[in-house]
Coordinates of C-alpha atoms (C1' of nucleotides) in Angstrom, one line a residue:
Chain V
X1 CA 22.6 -17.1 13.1
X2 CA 25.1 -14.6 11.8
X3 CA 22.4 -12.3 10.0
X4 CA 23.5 -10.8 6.5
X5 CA 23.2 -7.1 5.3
X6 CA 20.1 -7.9 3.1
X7 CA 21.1 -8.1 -0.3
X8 CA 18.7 -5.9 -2.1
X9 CA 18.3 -8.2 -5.2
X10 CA 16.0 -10.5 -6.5
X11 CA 15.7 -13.6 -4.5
X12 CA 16.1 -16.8 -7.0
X13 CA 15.3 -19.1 -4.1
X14 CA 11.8 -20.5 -4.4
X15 CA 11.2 -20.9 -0.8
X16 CA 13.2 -18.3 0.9
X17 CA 11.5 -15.8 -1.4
X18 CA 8.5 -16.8 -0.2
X19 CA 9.5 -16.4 3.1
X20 CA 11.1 -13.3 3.0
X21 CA 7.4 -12.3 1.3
X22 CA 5.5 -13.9 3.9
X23 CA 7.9 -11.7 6.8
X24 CA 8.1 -8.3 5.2
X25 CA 4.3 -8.4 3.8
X26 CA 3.1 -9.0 7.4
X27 CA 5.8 -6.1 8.9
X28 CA 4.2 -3.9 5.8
X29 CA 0.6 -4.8 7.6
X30 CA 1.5 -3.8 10.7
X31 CA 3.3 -1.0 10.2
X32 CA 0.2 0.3 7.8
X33 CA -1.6 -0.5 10.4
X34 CA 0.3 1.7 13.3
X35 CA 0.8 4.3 10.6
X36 CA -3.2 4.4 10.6
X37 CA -3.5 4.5 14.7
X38 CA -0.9 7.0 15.3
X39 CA -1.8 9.6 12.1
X40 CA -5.6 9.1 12.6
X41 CA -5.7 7.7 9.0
X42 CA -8.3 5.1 7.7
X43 CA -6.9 2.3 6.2
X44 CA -7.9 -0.5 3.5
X45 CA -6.2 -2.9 2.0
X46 CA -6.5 -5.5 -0.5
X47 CA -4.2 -7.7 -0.8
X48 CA -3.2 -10.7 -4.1
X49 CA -0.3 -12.3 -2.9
X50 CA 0.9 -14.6 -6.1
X51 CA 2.6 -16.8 -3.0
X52 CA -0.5 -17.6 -1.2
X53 CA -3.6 -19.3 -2.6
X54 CA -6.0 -18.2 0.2
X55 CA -7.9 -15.3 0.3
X56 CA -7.1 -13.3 3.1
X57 CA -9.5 -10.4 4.8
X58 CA -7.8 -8.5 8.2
X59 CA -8.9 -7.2 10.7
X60 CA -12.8 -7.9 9.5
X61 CA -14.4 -7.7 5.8
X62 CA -17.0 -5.4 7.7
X63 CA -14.1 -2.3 8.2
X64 CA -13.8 -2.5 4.5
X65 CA -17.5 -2.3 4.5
X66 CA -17.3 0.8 7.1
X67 CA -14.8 2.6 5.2
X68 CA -16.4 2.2 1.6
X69 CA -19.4 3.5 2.9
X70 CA -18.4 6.5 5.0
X71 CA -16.8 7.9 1.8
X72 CA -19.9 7.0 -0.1
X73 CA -21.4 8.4 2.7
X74 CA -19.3 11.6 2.1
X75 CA -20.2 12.2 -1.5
X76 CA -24.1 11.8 -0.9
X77 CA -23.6 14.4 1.7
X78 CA -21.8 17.0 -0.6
X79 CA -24.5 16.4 -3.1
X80 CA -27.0 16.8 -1.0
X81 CA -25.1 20.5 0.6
X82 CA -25.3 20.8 -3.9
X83 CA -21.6 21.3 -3.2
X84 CA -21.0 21.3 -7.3
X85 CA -17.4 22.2 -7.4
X86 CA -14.5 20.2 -7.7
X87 CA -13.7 18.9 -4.5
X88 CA -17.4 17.1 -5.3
X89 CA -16.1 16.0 -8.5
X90 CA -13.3 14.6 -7.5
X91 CA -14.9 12.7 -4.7
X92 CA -17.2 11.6 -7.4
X93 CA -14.9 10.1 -9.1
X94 CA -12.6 8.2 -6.4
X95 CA -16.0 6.9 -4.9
X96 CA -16.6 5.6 -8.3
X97 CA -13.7 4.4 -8.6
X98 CA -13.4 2.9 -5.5
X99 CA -17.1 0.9 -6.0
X100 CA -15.8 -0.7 -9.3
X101 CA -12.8 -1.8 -7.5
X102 CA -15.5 -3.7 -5.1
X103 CA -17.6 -5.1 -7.9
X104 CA -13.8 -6.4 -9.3
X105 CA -13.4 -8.0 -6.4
X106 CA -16.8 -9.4 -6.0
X107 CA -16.0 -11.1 -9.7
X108 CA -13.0 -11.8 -8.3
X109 CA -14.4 -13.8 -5.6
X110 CA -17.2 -15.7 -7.3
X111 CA -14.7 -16.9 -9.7
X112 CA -12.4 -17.9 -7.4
X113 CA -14.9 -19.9 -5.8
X114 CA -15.5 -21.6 -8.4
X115 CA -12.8 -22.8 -9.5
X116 CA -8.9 -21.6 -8.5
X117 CA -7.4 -20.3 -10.7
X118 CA -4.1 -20.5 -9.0
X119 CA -3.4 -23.8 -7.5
X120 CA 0.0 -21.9 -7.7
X121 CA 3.1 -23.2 -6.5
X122 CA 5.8 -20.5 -6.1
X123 CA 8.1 -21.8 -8.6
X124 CA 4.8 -21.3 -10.9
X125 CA 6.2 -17.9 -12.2
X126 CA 6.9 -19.2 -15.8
X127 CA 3.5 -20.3 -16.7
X128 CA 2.7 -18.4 -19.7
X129 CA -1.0 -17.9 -19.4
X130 CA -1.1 -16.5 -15.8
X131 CA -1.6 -13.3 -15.6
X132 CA -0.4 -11.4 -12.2
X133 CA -3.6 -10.1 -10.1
X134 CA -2.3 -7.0 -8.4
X135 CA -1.8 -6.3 -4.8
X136 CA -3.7 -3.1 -4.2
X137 CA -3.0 -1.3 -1.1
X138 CA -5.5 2.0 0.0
X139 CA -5.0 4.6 3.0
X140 CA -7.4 7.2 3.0
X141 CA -7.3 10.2 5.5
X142 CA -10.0 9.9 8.0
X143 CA -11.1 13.6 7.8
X144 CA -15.0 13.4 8.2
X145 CA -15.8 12.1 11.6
X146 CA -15.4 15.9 13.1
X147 CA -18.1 17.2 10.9
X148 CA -20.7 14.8 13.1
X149 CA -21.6 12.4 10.7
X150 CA -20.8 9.2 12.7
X151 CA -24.1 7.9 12.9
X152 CA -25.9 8.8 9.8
X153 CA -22.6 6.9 8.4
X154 CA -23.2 4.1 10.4
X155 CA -27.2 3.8 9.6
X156 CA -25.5 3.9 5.9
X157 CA -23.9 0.4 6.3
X158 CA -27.5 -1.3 7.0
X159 CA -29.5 0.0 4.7
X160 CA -27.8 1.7 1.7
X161 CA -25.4 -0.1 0.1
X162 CA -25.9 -1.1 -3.3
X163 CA -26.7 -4.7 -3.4
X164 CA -23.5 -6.3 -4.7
X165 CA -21.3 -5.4 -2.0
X166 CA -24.2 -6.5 0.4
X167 CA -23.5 -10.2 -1.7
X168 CA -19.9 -9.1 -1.4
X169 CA -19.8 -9.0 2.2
X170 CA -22.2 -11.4 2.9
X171 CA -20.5 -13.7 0.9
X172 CA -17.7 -13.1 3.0
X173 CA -19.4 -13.3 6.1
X174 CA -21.0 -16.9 5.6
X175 CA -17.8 -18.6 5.1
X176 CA -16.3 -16.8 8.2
X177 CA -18.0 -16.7 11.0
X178 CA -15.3 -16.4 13.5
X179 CA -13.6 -13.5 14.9
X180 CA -10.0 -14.8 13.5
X181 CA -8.6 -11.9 11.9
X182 CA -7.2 -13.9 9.0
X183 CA -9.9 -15.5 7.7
X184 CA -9.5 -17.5 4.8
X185 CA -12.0 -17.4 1.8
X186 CA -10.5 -19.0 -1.1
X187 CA -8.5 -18.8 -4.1
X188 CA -6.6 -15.9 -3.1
X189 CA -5.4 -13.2 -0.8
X190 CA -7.7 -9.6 0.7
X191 CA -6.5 -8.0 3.1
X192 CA -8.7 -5.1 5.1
X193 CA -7.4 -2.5 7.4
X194 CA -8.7 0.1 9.5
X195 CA -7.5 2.7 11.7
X196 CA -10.7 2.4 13.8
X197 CA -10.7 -1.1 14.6
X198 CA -7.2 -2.2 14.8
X199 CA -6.1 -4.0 17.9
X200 CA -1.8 -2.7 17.0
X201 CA -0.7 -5.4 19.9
X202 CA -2.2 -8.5 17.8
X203 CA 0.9 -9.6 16.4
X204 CA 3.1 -9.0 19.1
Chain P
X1 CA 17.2 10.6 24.2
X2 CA 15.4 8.0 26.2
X3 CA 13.2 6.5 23.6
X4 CA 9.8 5.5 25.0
X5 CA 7.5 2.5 23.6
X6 CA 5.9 3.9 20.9
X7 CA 2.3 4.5 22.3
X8 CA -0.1 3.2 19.5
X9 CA -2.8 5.4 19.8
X10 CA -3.4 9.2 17.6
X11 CA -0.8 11.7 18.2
X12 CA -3.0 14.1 19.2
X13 CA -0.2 17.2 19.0
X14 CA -0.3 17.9 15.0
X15 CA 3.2 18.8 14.4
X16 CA 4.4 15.9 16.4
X17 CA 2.0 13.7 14.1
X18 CA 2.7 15.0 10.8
X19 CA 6.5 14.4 11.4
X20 CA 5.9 11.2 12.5
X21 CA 3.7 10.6 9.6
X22 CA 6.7 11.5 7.4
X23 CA 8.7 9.6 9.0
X24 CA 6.9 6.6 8.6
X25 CA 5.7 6.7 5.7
X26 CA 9.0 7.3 4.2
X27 CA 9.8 3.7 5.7
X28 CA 6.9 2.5 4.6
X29 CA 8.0 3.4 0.8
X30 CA 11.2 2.0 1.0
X31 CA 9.9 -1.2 2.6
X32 CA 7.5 -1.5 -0.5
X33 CA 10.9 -1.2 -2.5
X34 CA 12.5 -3.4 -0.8
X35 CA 9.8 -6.3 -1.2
X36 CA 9.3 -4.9 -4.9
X37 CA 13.3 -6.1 -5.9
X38 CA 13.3 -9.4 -3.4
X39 CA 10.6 -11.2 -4.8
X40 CA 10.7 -9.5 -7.6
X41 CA 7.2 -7.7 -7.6
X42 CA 6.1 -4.9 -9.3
X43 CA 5.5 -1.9 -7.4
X44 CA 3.5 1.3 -8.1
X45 CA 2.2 3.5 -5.3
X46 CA 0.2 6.6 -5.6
X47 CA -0.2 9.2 -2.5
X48 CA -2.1 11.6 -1.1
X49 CA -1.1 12.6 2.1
X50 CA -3.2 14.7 3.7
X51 CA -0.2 16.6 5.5
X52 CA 1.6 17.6 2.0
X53 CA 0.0 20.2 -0.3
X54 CA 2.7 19.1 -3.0
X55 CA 1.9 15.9 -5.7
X56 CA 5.1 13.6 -5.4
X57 CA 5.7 10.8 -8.1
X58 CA 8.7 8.8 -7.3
X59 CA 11.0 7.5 -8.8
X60 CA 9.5 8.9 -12.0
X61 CA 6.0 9.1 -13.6
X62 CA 7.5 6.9 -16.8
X63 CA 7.8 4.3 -14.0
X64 CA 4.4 4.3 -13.8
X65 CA 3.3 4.1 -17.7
X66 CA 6.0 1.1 -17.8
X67 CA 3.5 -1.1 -15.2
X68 CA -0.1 0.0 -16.6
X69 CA 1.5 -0.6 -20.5
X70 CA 2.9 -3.5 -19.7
X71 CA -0.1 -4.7 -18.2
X72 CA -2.3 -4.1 -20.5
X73 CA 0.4 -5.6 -23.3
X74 CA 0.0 -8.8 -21.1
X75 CA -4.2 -8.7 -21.8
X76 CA -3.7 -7.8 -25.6
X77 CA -1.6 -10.8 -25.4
X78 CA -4.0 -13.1 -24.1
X79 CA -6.7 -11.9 -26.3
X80 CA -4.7 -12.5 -29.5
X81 CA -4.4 -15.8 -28.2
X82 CA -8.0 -16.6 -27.9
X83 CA -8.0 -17.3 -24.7
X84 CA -11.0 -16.4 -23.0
X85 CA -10.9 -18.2 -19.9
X86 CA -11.5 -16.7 -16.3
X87 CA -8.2 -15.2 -16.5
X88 CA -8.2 -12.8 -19.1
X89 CA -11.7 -12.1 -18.0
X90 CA -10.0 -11.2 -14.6
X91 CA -7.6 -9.3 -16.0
X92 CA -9.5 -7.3 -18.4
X93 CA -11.7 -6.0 -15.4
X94 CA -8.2 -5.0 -13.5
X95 CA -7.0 -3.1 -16.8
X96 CA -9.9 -1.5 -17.1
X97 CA -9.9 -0.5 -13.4
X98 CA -6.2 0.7 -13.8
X99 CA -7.2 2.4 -16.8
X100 CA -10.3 4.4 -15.0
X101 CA -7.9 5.3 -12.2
X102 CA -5.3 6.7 -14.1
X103 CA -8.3 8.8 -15.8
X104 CA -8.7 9.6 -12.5
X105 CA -5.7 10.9 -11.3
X106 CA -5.7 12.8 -14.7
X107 CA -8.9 14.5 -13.7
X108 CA -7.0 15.1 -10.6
X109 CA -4.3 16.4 -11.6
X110 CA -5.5 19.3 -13.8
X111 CA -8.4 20.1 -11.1
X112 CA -5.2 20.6 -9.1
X113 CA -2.8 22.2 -11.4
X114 CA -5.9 24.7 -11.8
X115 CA -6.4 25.4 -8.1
X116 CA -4.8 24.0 -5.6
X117 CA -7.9 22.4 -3.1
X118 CA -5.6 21.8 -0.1
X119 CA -4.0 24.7 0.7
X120 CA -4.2 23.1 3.8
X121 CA -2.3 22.9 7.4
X122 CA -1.7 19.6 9.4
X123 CA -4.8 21.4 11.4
X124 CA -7.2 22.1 9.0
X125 CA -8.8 18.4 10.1
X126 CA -12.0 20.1 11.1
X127 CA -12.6 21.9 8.0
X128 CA -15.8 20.5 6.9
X129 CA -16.2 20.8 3.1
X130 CA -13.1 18.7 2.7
X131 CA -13.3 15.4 1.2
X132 CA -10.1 13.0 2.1
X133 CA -8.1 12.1 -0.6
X134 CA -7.3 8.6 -0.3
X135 CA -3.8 7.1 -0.4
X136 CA -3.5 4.3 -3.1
X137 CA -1.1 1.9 -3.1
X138 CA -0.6 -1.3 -6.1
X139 CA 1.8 -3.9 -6.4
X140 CA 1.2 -6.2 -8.7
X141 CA 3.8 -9.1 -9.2
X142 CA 5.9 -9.6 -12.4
X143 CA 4.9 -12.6 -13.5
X144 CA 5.3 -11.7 -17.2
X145 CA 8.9 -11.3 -18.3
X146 CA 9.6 -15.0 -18.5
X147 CA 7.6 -15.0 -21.2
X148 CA 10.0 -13.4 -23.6
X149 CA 7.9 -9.8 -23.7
X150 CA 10.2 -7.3 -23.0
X151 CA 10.8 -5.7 -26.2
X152 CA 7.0 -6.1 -27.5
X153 CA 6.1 -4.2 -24.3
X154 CA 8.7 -1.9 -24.4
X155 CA 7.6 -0.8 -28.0
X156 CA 4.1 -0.6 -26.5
X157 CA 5.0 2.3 -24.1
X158 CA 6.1 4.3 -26.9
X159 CA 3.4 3.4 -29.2
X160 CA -0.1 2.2 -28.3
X161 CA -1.3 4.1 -25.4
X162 CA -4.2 5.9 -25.0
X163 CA -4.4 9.6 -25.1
X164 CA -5.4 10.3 -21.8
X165 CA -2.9 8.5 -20.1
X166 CA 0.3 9.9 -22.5
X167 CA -1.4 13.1 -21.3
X168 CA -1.1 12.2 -17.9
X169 CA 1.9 11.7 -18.2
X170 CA 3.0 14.7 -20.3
X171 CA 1.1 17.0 -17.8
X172 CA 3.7 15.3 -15.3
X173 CA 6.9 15.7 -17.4
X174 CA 6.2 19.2 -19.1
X175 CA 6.1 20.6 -15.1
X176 CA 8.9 18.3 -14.1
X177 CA 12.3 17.8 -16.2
X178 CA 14.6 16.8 -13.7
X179 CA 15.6 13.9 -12.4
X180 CA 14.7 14.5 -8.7
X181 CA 12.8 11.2 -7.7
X182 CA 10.7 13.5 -5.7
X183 CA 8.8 15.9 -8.3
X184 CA 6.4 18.8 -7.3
X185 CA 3.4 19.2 -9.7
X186 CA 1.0 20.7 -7.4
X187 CA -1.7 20.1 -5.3
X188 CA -1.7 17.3 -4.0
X189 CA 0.9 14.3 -3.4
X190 CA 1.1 10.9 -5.6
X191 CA 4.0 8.5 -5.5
X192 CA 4.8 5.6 -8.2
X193 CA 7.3 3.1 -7.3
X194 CA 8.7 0.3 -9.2
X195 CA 10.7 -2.8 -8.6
X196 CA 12.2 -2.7 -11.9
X197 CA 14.0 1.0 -11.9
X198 CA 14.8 1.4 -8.6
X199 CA 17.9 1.9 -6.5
X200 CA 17.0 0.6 -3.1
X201 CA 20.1 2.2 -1.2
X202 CA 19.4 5.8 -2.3
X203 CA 17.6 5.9 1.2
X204 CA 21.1 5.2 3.1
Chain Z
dA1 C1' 8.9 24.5 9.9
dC2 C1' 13.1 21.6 8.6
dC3 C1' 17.6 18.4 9.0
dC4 C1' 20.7 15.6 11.7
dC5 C1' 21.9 12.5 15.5
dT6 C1' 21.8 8.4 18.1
dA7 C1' 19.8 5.4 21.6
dT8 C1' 16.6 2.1 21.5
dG9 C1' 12.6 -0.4 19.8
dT10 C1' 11.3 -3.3 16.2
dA11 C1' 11.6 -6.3 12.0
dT12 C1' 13.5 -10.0 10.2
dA13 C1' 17.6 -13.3 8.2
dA14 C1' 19.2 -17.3 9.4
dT15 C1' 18.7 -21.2 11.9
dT16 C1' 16.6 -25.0 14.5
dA17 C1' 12.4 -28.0 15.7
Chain L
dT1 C1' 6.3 -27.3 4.8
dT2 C1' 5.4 -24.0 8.8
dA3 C1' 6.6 -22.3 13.8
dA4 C1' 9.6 -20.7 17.0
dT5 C1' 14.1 -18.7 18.2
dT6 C1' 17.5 -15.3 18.4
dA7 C1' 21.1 -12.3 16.9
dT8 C1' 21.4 -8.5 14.2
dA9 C1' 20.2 -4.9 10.8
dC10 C1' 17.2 -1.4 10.4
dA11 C1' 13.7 2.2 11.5
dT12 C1' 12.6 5.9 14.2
dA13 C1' 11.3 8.7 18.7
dG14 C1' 13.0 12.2 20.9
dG15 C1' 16.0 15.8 21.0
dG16 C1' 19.4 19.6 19.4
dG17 C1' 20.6 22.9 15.8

DNA sequence: ACCCCTATGTATAATTA
DNA sequence: TTAATTATACATAGGGG
């Protein structure tokens, strides 16, 4: 078990790549995850692993929920104070941003459910007509709950949200009705992550 | 130097936090590297740290350009092939995404370069017109180069990408001509890591 | 605020089941 | 194939300049 210096190249082995992915991605996880706890930083991930074929949501696809609310949350808050300068703006924009990323994944998802797309094996790389889904990763500073706006954010999750991330959640939320945070959904890989709700000791 | 168990829960003394903070996220990084060049995935990260005042782009903003061109070569691709399947659907909702972010960041970036919004310290938590910046974080595997691309791609950087973007990235080089991986453009921080360009041990 | 050091906790490569 | 094991490489907490 004599362990090697970790050669930092590319690692031609189908399956030991996909180990090694499998290790580090979880180690990048947790330590996103303690990097949230310890900082006081909310985090969100979404995860497309081109070595998995399941969709994976962690802790709970309601933190993702939570968070995507709180900062839409945020903006309608500003707008409301007719805080018109560019902090506004650029909150504007990520919130934007950040809601066409849901409606992506809610495509995503339908799709996916309809048919796989990647019945992938991980020797699959040279298929020409695959394109790579990306792994998208987001940690946003958890700067807002000192202004005392925990529960008009929270009253925001029930009854506010536009209606496809409702389907997008719900959707989620009737194939997994267990508390397992890796909860599979099809087709491909999500991963959530919050500094509020994290249990840090889960994988240990 | 008796090292105690890492208590996961908020470091609640802020200089303490914000150098733990660095630290980790530092390792975080070079973990992303180090995943990026072993199963040979495509990394490219963009931070905002809410403890740094200062826009980073490592290794290099061209790094950057290199993933969203060569992305969106892989969707021209797959349109001039007539194939509209779920895929390139898929696909042409992410480049669009990546396309509205870097438009985005853009926005960003001259809001910043303009006047600085955070002129803030690691305490300034409670200040309660500030909206969070989030940290943002993509890694999209390579799945592409086996398809005998490179050069067609490579021409794309120089050639077919939209104004905004070559802005972008002109803001970033006309403020930046060295070859520091670490850049300061102002404002703000943002990071851009790739599997392809870089040198994992520069860390060690 | 750094940067550097190093003891120690933690992640994980290699291996076995 | 994945799960568990374990030795070792690596990250980093705490401390000193």
């Amino acid at each position: 078990m004599i362990r090697k210096k970790v050669k930092l190249a590319y690692i031609t082995n189908d399956s030991s790549r996909k180990a090694t992915y499998k290790k580090r991605n979880k180690g990048l996880m947790k330590r996103m995850s303690e990097l949230s706890t310890l900082c006081g930083i909310n985090a969100c991930a979404i995860m497309y692993s081109p070595y998995e074929s399941q969709l994976e949501v962690w802790p709970s696809p309601i933190g993702g929920q939570q968070v995507l609310s709180k900062f839409k949350m945020i903006l309608e808050m500003e707008q409301r104070k007719n805080m018109v300068n560019q902090e506004s703006f650029l909150s504007q924009r990520t919130v934007k941003l950040l809601n066409e990323k849901i409606s992506n994944i809610d495509k995503r998802m339908d799709a996916f459910a309809m048919a796989p797309l990647y019945t992938q094996r991980a020797s699959s790389s040279s298929s020409s007509s695959m394109v790579a889904l990306p792994l998208m990763t987001m940690v946003m500073p958890k700067a807002m709950p000192r202004i005392g706006t925990e529960d008009i954010m929270q009253s925001d999750v029930n009854n506010m949200d536009p209606m496809k991330r409702q389907q997008w959640i719900m959707g989620l939320m009737n194939k997994n009705n267990n508390n397992n945070p890796q909860t599979q959904v099809g087709g491909d890989w999500m991963m959530f992550q919050f500094g509020d709700n994290i249990n840090p000791n889960n994988g240990h």
